[in-house]
Amino acid sequence: MAFDIEADDPYDLDVDFYHDMNLIELARVFVDEGLFGNIPSNLEYYIDYDAMAADLAHDYTEILIDGVVCVYRCA
């Protein structure tokens, strides 16, 4: 199904957008927000954010807009 600018409302699109953030920073935000559950502070140093960013890259895209790195996902 294609988006028709004349007939469709852009606000109906399900887009997540993270301004001034790369995938590694997004992984850190997800951990901080508890998306992966409660992680004890003594284990936080063992989290591989690079690996998490690589996994996130399957669903999210990093783009450069006017010199600013942003991440988005269309669901």
Coordinates of N, CA and C in Angstrom, one line a residue:
M1 N 0.9 -1.2 0.0 CA 0.0 0.0 0.0 C 0.9 1.2 0.0
A2 N 0.7 2.1 -0.9 CA 1.5 3.3 -1.1 C 0.8 4.5 -0.4
F3 N 1.7 5.4 0.1 CA 1.2 6.6 0.7 C 0.8 7.6 -0.4
D4 N -0.4 8.1 -0.4 CA -0.9 9.1 -1.3 C -1.0 10.5 -0.6
I5 N -0.1 11.4 -0.9 CA -0.1 12.7 -0.2 C -1.4 13.5 -0.4
E6 N -2.1 13.2 -1.5 CA -3.4 13.9 -1.7 C -4.5 13.3 -0.8
A7 N -4.5 12.0 -0.6 CA -5.6 11.3 0.1 C -5.3 10.9 1.5
D8 N -4.0 10.7 1.8 CA -3.7 10.2 3.2 C -3.2 11.4 4.1
D9 N -3.3 11.2 5.3 CA -2.9 12.1 6.3 C -1.5 11.7 6.9
P10 N -0.5 12.6 6.7 CA 0.8 12.2 7.2 C 0.9 11.9 8.7
Y11 N -0.1 12.5 9.5 CA -0.1 12.2 10.9 C -0.6 10.8 11.3
D12 N -1.1 10.1 10.3 CA -1.5 8.7 10.5 C -0.4 7.7 10.4
L13 N 0.8 8.2 10.0 CA 2.0 7.3 9.9 C 2.5 7.1 11.3
D14 N 2.9 5.9 11.5 CA 3.5 5.5 12.8 C 5.0 5.6 12.7
V15 N 5.6 6.7 13.0 CA 7.0 6.9 12.9 C 7.6 7.3 14.3
D16 N 8.7 6.7 14.7 CA 9.4 7.0 15.9 C 10.6 7.8 15.4
F17 N 10.9 9.0 16.0 CA 12.0 9.8 15.5 C 12.8 10.3 16.8
Y18 N 14.1 10.1 16.7 CA 15.0 10.5 17.8 C 16.0 11.5 17.3
H19 N 15.9 12.7 17.7 CA 16.7 13.8 17.2 C 18.0 13.8 17.9
D20 N 19.1 14.1 17.2 CA 20.4 14.3 17.8 C 20.9 13.0 18.6
M21 N 20.7 11.9 18.0 CA 21.0 10.6 18.7 C 21.4 9.5 17.7
N22 N 22.4 8.7 18.0 CA 22.7 7.6 17.2 C 22.2 6.3 17.8
L23 N 22.4 5.2 17.1 CA 21.9 3.9 17.6 C 22.4 3.5 18.9
I24 N 23.7 3.8 19.2 CA 24.3 3.4 20.5 C 23.6 4.2 21.6
E25 N 23.4 5.5 21.3 CA 22.8 6.3 22.3 C 21.3 5.9 22.5
L26 N 20.7 5.5 21.4 CA 19.3 5.0 21.6 C 19.2 3.7 22.4
A27 N 20.2 2.8 22.2 CA 20.3 1.6 23.0 C 20.4 2.0 24.5
R28 N 21.2 3.0 24.8 CA 21.4 3.4 26.2 C 20.1 4.0 26.8
V29 N 19.4 4.8 25.9 CA 18.1 5.3 26.4 C 17.1 4.2 26.7
F30 N 17.1 3.2 25.8 CA 16.1 2.0 26.0 C 16.5 1.3 27.3
V31 N 17.7 1.1 27.6 CA 18.1 0.5 28.9 C 17.7 1.4 30.0
D32 N 18.0 2.7 30.0 CA 17.7 3.6 31.0 C 16.2 3.7 31.3
E33 N 15.4 3.6 30.2 CA 14.0 3.6 30.4 C 13.3 2.3 30.8
G34 N 14.2 1.3 31.0 CA 13.7 0.0 31.5 C 13.0 -0.9 30.4
L35 N 13.3 -0.6 29.1 CA 12.7 -1.4 28.1 C 13.2 -2.9 28.2
F36 N 14.3 -3.2 28.7 CA 14.8 -4.5 28.9 C 14.7 -5.0 30.3
G37 N 13.8 -4.4 31.1 CA 13.6 -4.8 32.4 C 14.5 -4.1 33.4
N38 N 14.5 -4.5 34.6 CA 15.3 -3.9 35.7 C 16.7 -4.5 35.7
I39 N 17.7 -3.8 35.3 CA 19.1 -4.3 35.3 C 19.8 -3.8 36.5
P40 N 20.3 -4.7 37.3 CA 21.0 -4.3 38.5 C 22.3 -3.4 38.2
S41 N 22.5 -2.5 39.0 CA 23.6 -1.5 38.7 C 25.0 -2.2 38.6
N42 N 25.2 -3.3 39.3 CA 26.5 -4.0 39.2 C 26.6 -4.7 37.9
L43 N 25.6 -4.9 37.1 CA 25.7 -5.5 35.8 C 25.7 -4.6 34.6
E44 N 25.4 -3.3 34.9 CA 25.3 -2.3 33.8 C 26.6 -2.2 33.0
Y45 N 27.7 -2.4 33.6 CA 29.0 -2.3 33.0 C 29.3 -3.4 31.9
Y46 N 28.5 -4.5 32.0 CA 28.6 -5.6 31.1 C 27.7 -5.5 29.9
I47 N 26.9 -4.5 29.8 CA 26.0 -4.4 28.6 C 26.8 -4.0 27.4
D48 N 26.6 -4.7 26.3 CA 27.3 -4.4 25.0 C 26.4 -3.6 24.2
Y49 N 26.5 -2.2 24.3 CA 25.7 -1.3 23.6 C 25.9 -1.3 22.1
D50 N 27.2 -1.7 21.7 CA 27.5 -1.8 20.3 C 26.7 -2.9 19.6
A51 N 26.6 -4.0 20.3 CA 25.8 -5.2 19.8 C 24.3 -4.8 19.8
M52 N 23.8 -4.1 20.8 CA 22.4 -3.7 20.9 C 22.1 -2.8 19.7
A53 N 23.1 -1.8 19.4 CA 22.9 -0.9 18.3 C 22.8 -1.7 17.0
A54 N 23.7 -2.7 16.8 CA 23.6 -3.5 15.6 C 22.3 -4.2 15.5
D55 N 21.7 -4.7 16.6 CA 20.4 -5.3 16.5 C 19.3 -4.2 16.2
L56 N 19.4 -3.1 16.8 CA 18.4 -2.0 16.5 C 18.5 -1.6 15.0
A57 N 19.6 -1.7 14.4 CA 19.7 -1.3 13.0 C 18.9 -2.1 12.1
H58 N 18.3 -3.2 12.5 CA 17.4 -4.0 11.7 C 16.0 -3.3 11.6
D59 N 15.7 -2.5 12.6 CA 14.4 -1.8 12.6 C 14.5 -0.3 12.5
Y60 N 15.6 0.2 12.9 CA 15.8 1.7 12.9 C 16.9 2.1 11.9
T61 N 16.8 3.3 11.5 CA 17.7 3.9 10.5 C 18.3 5.1 11.0
E62 N 19.7 5.2 10.9 CA 20.4 6.4 11.2 C 20.5 7.3 10.0
I63 N 20.1 8.6 10.2 CA 20.3 9.5 9.1 C 20.9 10.8 9.5
L64 N 21.5 11.6 8.6 CA 22.1 12.8 8.9 C 21.2 13.9 8.3
I65 N 20.7 14.8 9.2 CA 19.9 15.9 8.7 C 20.5 17.2 9.1
D66 N 21.0 18.0 8.1 CA 21.6 19.3 8.4 C 22.8 19.1 9.4
G67 N 23.6 18.1 9.3 CA 24.7 17.9 10.1 C 24.4 17.2 11.5
V68 N 23.1 16.9 11.7 CA 22.7 16.3 13.0 C 22.3 14.8 12.7
V69 N 22.9 13.9 13.5 CA 22.5 12.5 13.4 C 21.2 12.3 14.1
C70 N 20.3 11.6 13.4 CA 19.0 11.3 13.9 C 18.7 9.8 13.6
V71 N 17.8 9.2 14.4 CA 17.3 7.8 14.2 C 15.8 7.8 14.0
Y72 N 15.4 7.0 13.1 CA 13.9 6.9 12.9 C 13.5 5.4 12.7
R73 N 12.2 5.2 12.9 CA 11.7 3.9 12.6 C 10.2 4.1 12.1
C74 N 9.9 3.4 11.0 CA 8.5 3.5 10.5 C 7.9 2.1 10.8
A75 N 6.8 2.1 11.6 CA 6.1 0.9 11.9 C 5.0 0.6 11.1

